[in-house]
């Protein structure tokens, strides 16, 4: 574990910057050669960017929308039962544990189900601090309008974000904003049949049709290729364990989940059971699941993000939402629950990894990524920046910025995903990753035309 406790001066007051493995500004900093290859189970880390994420010289930010995944959580109820059963099988079948496996002899499965961990809560507090300090020219004057999808861990993540935002505001001696904390959070129901742009579920053919099997099929092929050597090694090291390909994935999952169960993000002992090369293979396994499940690898994946994209268009252009997919018009037609204009320039929405993947795809952000191979690893560089860990780790965040720049008669748009400035090739992005607002909106015809929503119910 990285035992670091330092302090950073923010606005003349001390805010704890690094405790354990998590840094407010850089994210998770322990063993990056491993922890940045846990797919969607990686803790947030600042992704390398070819373009500086700093506000360009001569520009000032005029609008910011953050779209965030919830913080690190326990496994789902379904998975936690499988993980526990895997541990029980190994402990019942193996007589001796030695070396790096020694801890398994007395390991007790204590992971919960579905809830944020303490570490995940702190990730979101850190996210709120970072958002405030990054956009201090705006946040010292304004408070974001906040929405959260209805799952408990998502709502709690939004609350934790506001705690961090509030902490940073209190530390800002120059803030002149009215600070009526706690800030209101608009929660959108995830009940079956509910219109919710932050949670998919309405598109029948996507949820239950043949397209719902594409990701699993791609993963099975890759799993059959990269796990045999690992199976052979672990079964040789643990005679009688009878470890299967499925067990390998479960044991690898237990590395990030046990790490997230540590309040300071201490690297789990499960992590040392696998090599760096194997973690790259695992990361790619998870990337295949996201790409073929919710991104351009699934015919209906990007369509799941159309509703939010149309809401973003409305916010950026100060016009009413025009959408016939997943938008809740009862909410979006009311200024109280979907404010547009009138000085509202900061927005914060909280969702899930699958929904963020669909939204980023609906925006066309990874449309230069070629269909991913299911027989060999492709790095994030080879996929033009697409991987599960680079796009939707725990506490992932995308910043959608508008800026006014010297020499430009029109506002410019820039998008950062986990601190990586995207090139915005779909709208002719410049060397700093910016498009004019009109060209950016013009590139979103897929969403404005409803995507392939008509294919959801045929």
Coordinates of C-alpha atoms in Angstrom, one line a residue:
X1 CA 0.0 0.0 0.0
X2 CA 1.2 3.5 -0.7
X3 CA 1.2 5.2 2.7
X4 CA 0.9 8.8 1.7
X5 CA -0.7 11.7 3.6
X6 CA 0.0 15.1 2.2
X7 CA -1.9 18.4 2.1
X8 CA -2.5 20.8 -0.7
X9 CA -3.3 24.4 -0.2
X10 CA -6.6 25.2 -1.9
X11 CA -7.8 28.8 -1.7
X12 CA -5.6 29.3 1.4
X13 CA -7.1 26.4 3.3
X14 CA -5.9 22.9 3.7
X15 CA -7.7 20.1 1.9
X16 CA -6.4 16.6 2.3
X17 CA -5.1 15.6 -1.2
X18 CA -3.8 12.1 -0.9
X19 CA -4.7 9.4 1.6
X20 CA -3.8 5.8 0.8
X21 CA -3.9 5.2 -2.9
X22 CA -6.4 7.9 -4.1
X23 CA -5.4 11.4 -5.1
X24 CA -8.0 14.1 -5.6
X25 CA -6.7 15.2 -8.9
X26 CA -4.9 12.1 -10.3
X27 CA -7.2 9.5 -9.0
X28 CA -5.9 6.0 -8.1
X29 CA -2.1 6.0 -8.1
X30 CA -1.0 2.6 -6.7
X31 CA 0.5 0.1 -9.0
X32 CA -0.9 1.6 -12.3
X33 CA 0.6 -1.2 -14.3
X34 CA -2.0 -3.4 -12.7
X35 CA -4.8 -1.2 -11.4
X36 CA -5.4 0.6 -14.7
X37 CA -6.2 -2.8 -16.3
X38 CA -9.2 -3.9 -14.3
X39 CA -11.8 -2.8 -16.9
X40 CA -14.9 -1.1 -15.5
X41 CA -13.7 -2.2 -12.0
X42 CA -10.6 0.0 -12.1
X43 CA -10.9 2.9 -9.7
X44 CA -10.9 6.3 -11.5
X45 CA -7.5 7.4 -12.7
X46 CA -6.4 10.4 -14.8
X47 CA -6.1 9.0 -18.4
X48 CA -3.2 10.1 -20.4
X49 CA -4.1 12.8 -22.9
X50 CA -2.3 13.9 -26.1
X51 CA -4.0 17.3 -25.8
X52 CA -3.6 19.3 -22.6
X53 CA -6.7 19.2 -20.4
X54 CA -6.0 22.7 -19.2
X55 CA -8.3 25.5 -20.4
X56 CA -6.7 26.8 -23.5
X57 CA -5.0 30.2 -23.3
X58 CA -7.3 33.0 -24.3
X59 CA -10.4 31.0 -23.4
X60 CA -12.8 31.0 -20.5
X61 CA -15.2 28.2 -19.7
X62 CA -18.9 29.3 -19.9
X63 CA -20.7 26.0 -19.4
X64 CA -19.9 22.6 -17.8
X65 CA -21.9 19.4 -17.7
X66 CA -20.4 16.5 -15.8
X67 CA -21.7 13.0 -16.4
X68 CA -20.4 10.5 -13.8
X69 CA -20.5 6.9 -12.9
X70 CA -21.1 6.0 -9.3
X71 CA -18.1 5.3 -7.1
X72 CA -16.6 1.9 -6.3
X73 CA -19.1 -0.6 -5.0
X74 CA -19.5 -4.2 -3.7
X75 CA -20.2 -6.9 -6.3
X76 CA -23.8 -7.2 -7.5
X77 CA -25.9 -9.7 -5.4
X78 CA -25.7 -12.2 -8.2
X79 CA -22.0 -12.0 -8.5
X80 CA -21.3 -11.9 -4.8
X81 CA -22.9 -15.3 -4.4
X82 CA -20.8 -16.7 -7.3
X83 CA -17.6 -15.3 -5.8
X84 CA -18.3 -16.7 -2.4
X85 CA -19.1 -20.1 -3.9
X86 CA -15.8 -20.1 -5.8
X87 CA -13.8 -19.4 -2.6
X88 CA -15.7 -22.1 -0.7
X89 CA -14.9 -24.6 -3.5
X90 CA -11.2 -23.9 -3.5
X91 CA -11.0 -24.0 0.3
X92 CA -12.9 -27.3 0.4
X93 CA -10.8 -28.9 -2.3
X94 CA -7.3 -27.7 -1.6
X95 CA -5.3 -29.2 1.4
X96 CA -2.4 -26.8 1.4
X97 CA -1.9 -23.1 0.5
X98 CA 1.6 -21.7 0.2
X99 CA 3.4 -18.8 -1.2
X100 CA 1.2 -16.1 -2.7
X101 CA -1.8 -18.4 -2.2
X102 CA -1.3 -18.7 1.6
X103 CA -3.8 -16.0 2.4
X104 CA -6.6 -18.1 0.8
X105 CA -6.4 -20.7 3.7
X106 CA -8.0 -18.3 6.1
X107 CA -9.7 -15.8 3.7
X108 CA -13.2 -15.1 4.8
X109 CA -15.6 -13.7 2.2
X110 CA -17.1 -10.5 3.6
X111 CA -18.0 -8.5 0.5
X112 CA -21.5 -7.1 0.5
X113 CA -23.8 -6.6 -2.5
X114 CA -24.5 -3.5 -4.7
X115 CA -23.6 -0.8 -2.2
X116 CA -20.9 1.8 -2.4
X117 CA -17.8 1.0 -0.3
X118 CA -16.2 3.6 1.9
X119 CA -13.4 3.9 -0.7
X120 CA -16.1 4.5 -3.4
X121 CA -17.7 7.2 -1.3
X122 CA -14.4 9.0 -1.0
X123 CA -13.8 8.7 -4.7
X124 CA -17.0 10.8 -5.2
X125 CA -16.1 13.3 -2.5
X126 CA -12.8 13.7 -4.4
X127 CA -14.7 14.1 -7.6
X128 CA -16.7 17.0 -6.2
X129 CA -13.6 18.7 -4.9
X130 CA -11.9 18.3 -8.2
X131 CA -14.9 19.6 -10.2
X132 CA -15.1 22.7 -8.0
X133 CA -11.4 23.5 -8.2
X134 CA -11.1 22.8 -11.9
X135 CA -14.0 25.2 -12.7
X136 CA -13.5 27.6 -9.9
X137 CA -14.2 30.7 -12.0
X138 CA -17.8 29.4 -12.4
X139 CA -18.3 27.3 -9.2
X140 CA -17.5 30.3 -6.9
X141 CA -20.6 31.9 -8.4
X142 CA -22.9 29.0 -9.2
X143 CA -24.2 25.6 -7.9
X144 CA -24.8 22.8 -10.4
X145 CA -28.2 21.4 -11.1
X146 CA -27.9 17.8 -10.0
X147 CA -29.7 14.6 -11.1
X148 CA -29.2 11.0 -10.2
X149 CA -30.6 7.8 -11.5
X150 CA -32.6 6.1 -8.7
X151 CA -30.3 3.2 -7.7
X152 CA -29.2 3.7 -4.1
X153 CA -25.4 3.7 -4.9
X154 CA -26.0 6.3 -7.7
X155 CA -27.9 8.6 -5.4
X156 CA -25.4 8.2 -2.7
X157 CA -22.6 9.0 -5.2
X158 CA -24.3 12.2 -6.0
X159 CA -24.6 13.1 -2.3
X160 CA -20.9 12.3 -1.8
X161 CA -20.0 14.5 -4.8
X162 CA -22.0 17.4 -3.3
X163 CA -20.1 16.9 0.0
X164 CA -16.8 17.4 -1.8
X165 CA -18.1 20.3 -3.8
X166 CA -19.3 21.9 -0.5
X167 CA -16.0 21.2 1.2
X168 CA -14.1 23.0 -1.6
X169 CA -16.6 25.9 -1.6
X170 CA -16.1 26.4 2.2
X171 CA -12.4 26.4 1.7
X172 CA -12.7 29.0 -1.1
X173 CA -12.3 32.4 0.6
X174 CA -13.2 34.0 -2.7
X175 CA -16.6 32.2 -3.2
X176 CA -19.5 34.6 -3.4
X177 CA -22.2 31.9 -4.1
X178 CA -25.1 31.3 -1.9
X179 CA -24.3 28.0 -0.3
X180 CA -27.6 26.4 0.8
X181 CA -26.2 22.9 1.7
X182 CA -27.3 20.2 1.2
X183 CA -27.9 20.8 -2.4
X184 CA -31.1 19.4 -3.9
X185 CA -30.7 16.2 -6.0
X186 CA -33.3 15.3 -8.5
X187 CA -33.7 11.5 -8.4
X188 CA -35.1 9.8 -11.5
X189 CA -36.9 6.5 -10.9
X190 CA -35.4 3.2 -12.3
X191 CA -38.7 1.4 -11.9
X192 CA -39.6 -0.9 -14.8
X193 CA -41.1 1.1 -17.6
X194 CA -39.8 4.5 -16.4
X195 CA -38.4 7.0 -18.8
X196 CA -34.9 7.7 -17.6
X197 CA -32.0 9.0 -19.7
X198 CA -29.5 7.9 -17.0
X199 CA -30.7 4.2 -17.0
X200 CA -31.5 2.0 -19.9
X201 CA -34.4 -0.4 -19.8
X202 CA -37.1 0.6 -22.3
X203 CA -35.7 -0.8 -25.6
X204 CA -37.2 -4.3 -25.6
X205 CA -35.1 -5.7 -28.4
X206 CA -31.9 -4.4 -26.9
X207 CA -32.7 -5.8 -23.4
X208 CA -34.1 -9.2 -24.4
X209 CA -33.5 -9.7 -28.2
X210 CA -30.5 -11.3 -30.0
X211 CA -28.4 -8.2 -29.6
X212 CA -28.3 -8.8 -25.8
X213 CA -26.1 -11.9 -26.4
X214 CA -23.4 -10.2 -28.6
X215 CA -21.2 -9.1 -25.8
X216 CA -21.3 -12.4 -23.9
X217 CA -20.5 -14.3 -27.1
X218 CA -17.5 -12.1 -27.8
X219 CA -16.2 -12.5 -24.3
X220 CA -16.6 -16.3 -24.3
X221 CA -14.3 -16.6 -27.4
X222 CA -11.6 -14.4 -25.8
X223 CA -12.0 -16.1 -22.5
X224 CA -11.4 -19.5 -24.2
X225 CA -8.1 -18.1 -25.6
X226 CA -6.5 -16.3 -22.7
X227 CA -7.6 -18.4 -19.7
X228 CA -6.2 -21.9 -20.4
X229 CA -2.6 -21.1 -19.4
X230 CA -3.8 -19.4 -16.2
X231 CA -6.0 -22.4 -15.4
X232 CA -3.1 -24.8 -15.8
X233 CA -0.8 -22.7 -13.6
X234 CA -3.4 -22.3 -10.8
X235 CA -4.4 -25.9 -10.8
X236 CA -0.8 -26.9 -10.7
X237 CA -0.2 -24.6 -7.7
X238 CA -3.4 -25.6 -6.0
X239 CA -3.8 -29.4 -6.4
X240 CA -7.4 -30.4 -6.3
X241 CA -8.8 -26.9 -6.9
X242 CA -10.4 -27.9 -10.2
X243 CA -10.4 -24.2 -11.3
X244 CA -12.4 -23.5 -14.5
X245 CA -12.4 -20.6 -17.0
X246 CA -15.3 -19.0 -15.1
X247 CA -13.4 -19.3 -11.8
X248 CA -10.5 -17.4 -13.3
X249 CA -12.7 -14.5 -14.2
X250 CA -14.2 -14.6 -10.7
X251 CA -10.8 -14.7 -9.0
X252 CA -9.6 -11.8 -11.1
X253 CA -12.7 -9.8 -10.2
X254 CA -12.0 -10.3 -6.5
X255 CA -8.8 -8.3 -6.9
X256 CA -10.5 -5.0 -7.7
X257 CA -13.5 -5.7 -5.5
X258 CA -11.4 -6.5 -2.4
X259 CA -9.2 -3.5 -3.2
X260 CA -12.3 -1.3 -3.3
X261 CA -13.4 -2.8 0.0
X262 CA -10.3 -1.3 1.7
X263 CA -11.2 2.2 3.0
X264 CA -7.8 3.5 1.6
X265 CA -7.8 1.3 -1.5
X266 CA -5.1 -1.0 -0.4
X267 CA -4.2 -3.5 -3.2
X268 CA -5.8 -6.8 -2.5
X269 CA -3.7 -10.0 -2.1
X270 CA -5.8 -11.5 -4.9
X271 CA -4.1 -9.1 -7.3
X272 CA -0.6 -10.8 -7.0
X273 CA -2.0 -14.1 -8.2
X274 CA -1.9 -12.8 -11.8
X275 CA 0.8 -11.3 -14.0
X276 CA 0.8 -8.0 -15.7
X277 CA 0.2 -9.6 -19.1
X278 CA -2.8 -11.5 -17.6
X279 CA -4.2 -8.2 -16.3
X280 CA -4.0 -6.7 -19.8
X281 CA -5.9 -9.7 -21.1
X282 CA -8.5 -9.4 -18.4
X283 CA -8.9 -5.7 -19.1
X284 CA -9.5 -6.5 -22.7
X285 CA -12.1 -9.2 -21.7
X286 CA -14.0 -6.4 -19.9
X287 CA -13.6 -4.0 -22.8
X288 CA -15.2 -6.5 -25.2
X289 CA -18.2 -6.7 -22.8
X290 CA -18.7 -2.9 -22.9
X291 CA -18.0 -2.4 -26.6
X292 CA -20.2 -5.2 -27.8
X293 CA -22.8 -4.7 -25.1
X294 CA -23.4 -1.0 -25.1
X295 CA -21.2 0.8 -27.7
X296 CA -20.7 0.7 -31.4
X297 CA -20.2 -3.1 -31.4
X298 CA -23.9 -3.5 -30.6
X299 CA -26.5 -2.4 -33.2
X300 CA -28.7 -0.8 -30.6
X301 CA -26.0 0.2 -28.1
X302 CA -25.5 3.8 -29.0
X303 CA -29.3 4.3 -29.3
X304 CA -29.5 3.8 -25.5
X305 CA -27.7 7.1 -25.1
X306 CA -29.8 9.2 -27.5
X307 CA -32.1 10.6 -24.8
X308 CA -29.3 12.0 -22.7
X309 CA -27.6 13.4 -25.8
X310 CA -30.7 15.3 -26.8
X311 CA -30.9 16.7 -23.2
X312 CA -27.3 17.8 -23.6
X313 CA -28.1 19.6 -26.8
X314 CA -31.0 21.4 -25.1
X315 CA -28.8 22.5 -22.3
X316 CA -26.0 23.7 -24.6
X317 CA -28.4 25.6 -26.9
X318 CA -30.9 26.8 -24.3
X319 CA -33.8 25.1 -26.2
X320 CA -36.5 22.7 -25.1
X321 CA -35.6 19.0 -25.3
X322 CA -36.7 17.4 -28.6
X323 CA -36.7 13.6 -28.1
X324 CA -39.0 10.6 -28.5
X325 CA -36.8 7.9 -26.9
X326 CA -36.1 7.7 -23.2
X327 CA -36.6 11.3 -22.0
X328 CA -39.1 11.8 -19.2
X329 CA -41.0 14.7 -20.6
X330 CA -42.9 15.3 -17.4
X331 CA -39.6 16.2 -15.8
X332 CA -37.9 17.8 -18.8
X333 CA -40.8 20.1 -19.7
X334 CA -40.6 21.7 -16.2
X335 CA -38.0 24.4 -15.4
X336 CA -38.0 23.2 -11.8
X337 CA -36.8 19.7 -12.8
X338 CA -34.9 20.5 -16.0
X339 CA -33.8 24.2 -15.9
X340 CA -32.5 25.6 -19.1
X341 CA -31.0 29.1 -19.4
X342 CA -31.7 31.7 -16.8
X343 CA -28.0 31.5 -15.7
X344 CA -28.0 27.8 -15.2
X345 CA -24.6 26.8 -16.6
X346 CA -23.4 24.0 -14.4
X347 CA -25.0 20.5 -14.5
X348 CA -24.1 17.2 -12.8
X349 CA -25.7 13.9 -13.6
X350 CA -24.9 10.5 -12.0
X351 CA -25.4 7.2 -13.7
X352 CA -24.0 3.7 -14.4
X353 CA -21.1 2.4 -16.5
X354 CA -23.3 0.8 -19.1
X355 CA -25.4 3.9 -19.6
X356 CA -22.3 6.1 -19.8
X357 CA -21.0 3.8 -22.6
X358 CA -24.2 4.2 -24.6
X359 CA -24.2 7.9 -24.1
X360 CA -20.5 8.4 -25.2
X361 CA -21.3 6.2 -28.2
X362 CA -24.5 8.2 -29.1
X363 CA -22.3 11.3 -29.1
X364 CA -20.1 9.6 -31.7
X365 CA -17.0 9.9 -29.5
X366 CA -15.5 6.5 -30.4
X367 CA -16.8 6.1 -33.9
X368 CA -13.3 5.7 -35.3
X369 CA -12.7 2.6 -33.2
X370 CA -12.8 -0.4 -35.5
X371 CA -14.7 -3.5 -34.4
X372 CA -12.6 -5.1 -31.7
X373 CA -10.9 -8.4 -32.2
X374 CA -12.2 -11.2 -30.0
X375 CA -9.0 -13.3 -30.5
X376 CA -6.2 -10.9 -29.6
X377 CA -5.6 -7.9 -27.3
X378 CA -5.8 -4.4 -28.8
X379 CA -4.4 -1.7 -26.6
X380 CA -6.3 1.6 -25.9
X381 CA -3.9 3.3 -28.3
X382 CA -4.8 0.8 -31.1
X383 CA -8.5 1.3 -30.4
X384 CA -8.2 5.1 -30.6
X385 CA -8.7 5.5 -26.9
X386 CA -11.4 3.0 -26.3
X387 CA -11.2 0.6 -23.3
X388 CA -13.5 -0.1 -20.4
X389 CA -10.9 1.2 -17.9
X390 CA -10.3 4.4 -19.9
X391 CA -14.0 5.2 -20.3
X392 CA -16.1 3.8 -17.4
X393 CA -14.0 2.9 -14.3
X394 CA -15.5 3.4 -10.9
X395 CA -16.2 7.1 -10.4
X396 CA -15.7 7.8 -14.1
X397 CA -16.5 11.3 -15.2
X398 CA -17.0 13.1 -18.6
X399 CA -16.8 16.9 -18.7
X400 CA -18.7 18.6 -21.5
X401 CA -17.4 22.2 -21.8
X402 CA -18.4 25.3 -23.7
X403 CA -15.9 28.0 -23.9
X404 CA -15.5 31.5 -25.2
X405 CA -12.2 32.1 -26.9
X406 CA -10.4 35.1 -28.2
X407 CA -10.5 35.2 -32.0
X408 CA -13.6 33.0 -32.2
X409 CA -17.0 34.6 -32.9
X410 CA -18.8 31.4 -31.7
X411 CA -18.6 29.4 -28.5
X412 CA -16.4 26.2 -28.8
X413 CA -17.1 22.8 -27.3
X414 CA -14.6 20.4 -25.8
X415 CA -15.1 17.0 -24.1
X416 CA -12.9 15.3 -21.6
X417 CA -13.4 11.7 -20.5
X418 CA -11.4 10.9 -17.3
X419 CA -9.1 13.9 -18.1
X420 CA -8.4 12.8 -21.6
X421 CA -9.3 15.4 -24.2
X422 CA -11.1 13.7 -27.0
X423 CA -10.2 14.9 -30.6
X424 CA -13.8 15.3 -31.7
X425 CA -13.1 14.3 -35.2
X426 CA -16.8 13.9 -36.0
X427 CA -17.2 17.7 -36.0
X428 CA -13.7 18.7 -37.3
X429 CA -12.0 19.3 -33.9
X430 CA -9.0 21.6 -33.9
X431 CA -5.6 20.9 -32.5
X432 CA -6.9 21.6 -29.0
X433 CA -9.8 19.2 -29.4
X434 CA -12.5 21.9 -29.9
X435 CA -15.4 22.3 -32.3
X436 CA -17.6 25.2 -32.8
X437 CA -21.0 24.8 -31.0
X438 CA -22.8 24.7 -34.3
X439 CA -20.6 22.0 -35.8
X440 CA -20.8 20.0 -32.6
X441 CA -24.6 20.1 -32.6
X442 CA -24.6 19.4 -36.3
X443 CA -22.6 16.2 -35.8
X444 CA -25.3 14.8 -33.5
X445 CA -27.9 14.0 -36.2
X446 CA -27.9 10.3 -35.1
X447 CA -29.4 11.4 -31.7
X448 CA -31.5 14.2 -33.1
X449 CA -33.2 11.7 -35.4
X450 CA -33.8 9.2 -32.6
X451 CA -31.0 6.8 -33.3
X452 CA -32.5 3.4 -34.1
X453 CA -35.2 3.6 -31.5
X454 CA -37.8 2.3 -34.0
X455 CA -35.9 -1.0 -34.0
X456 CA -36.5 -1.4 -30.3
X457 CA -40.0 -2.8 -30.6
X458 CA -40.2 -4.7 -33.9

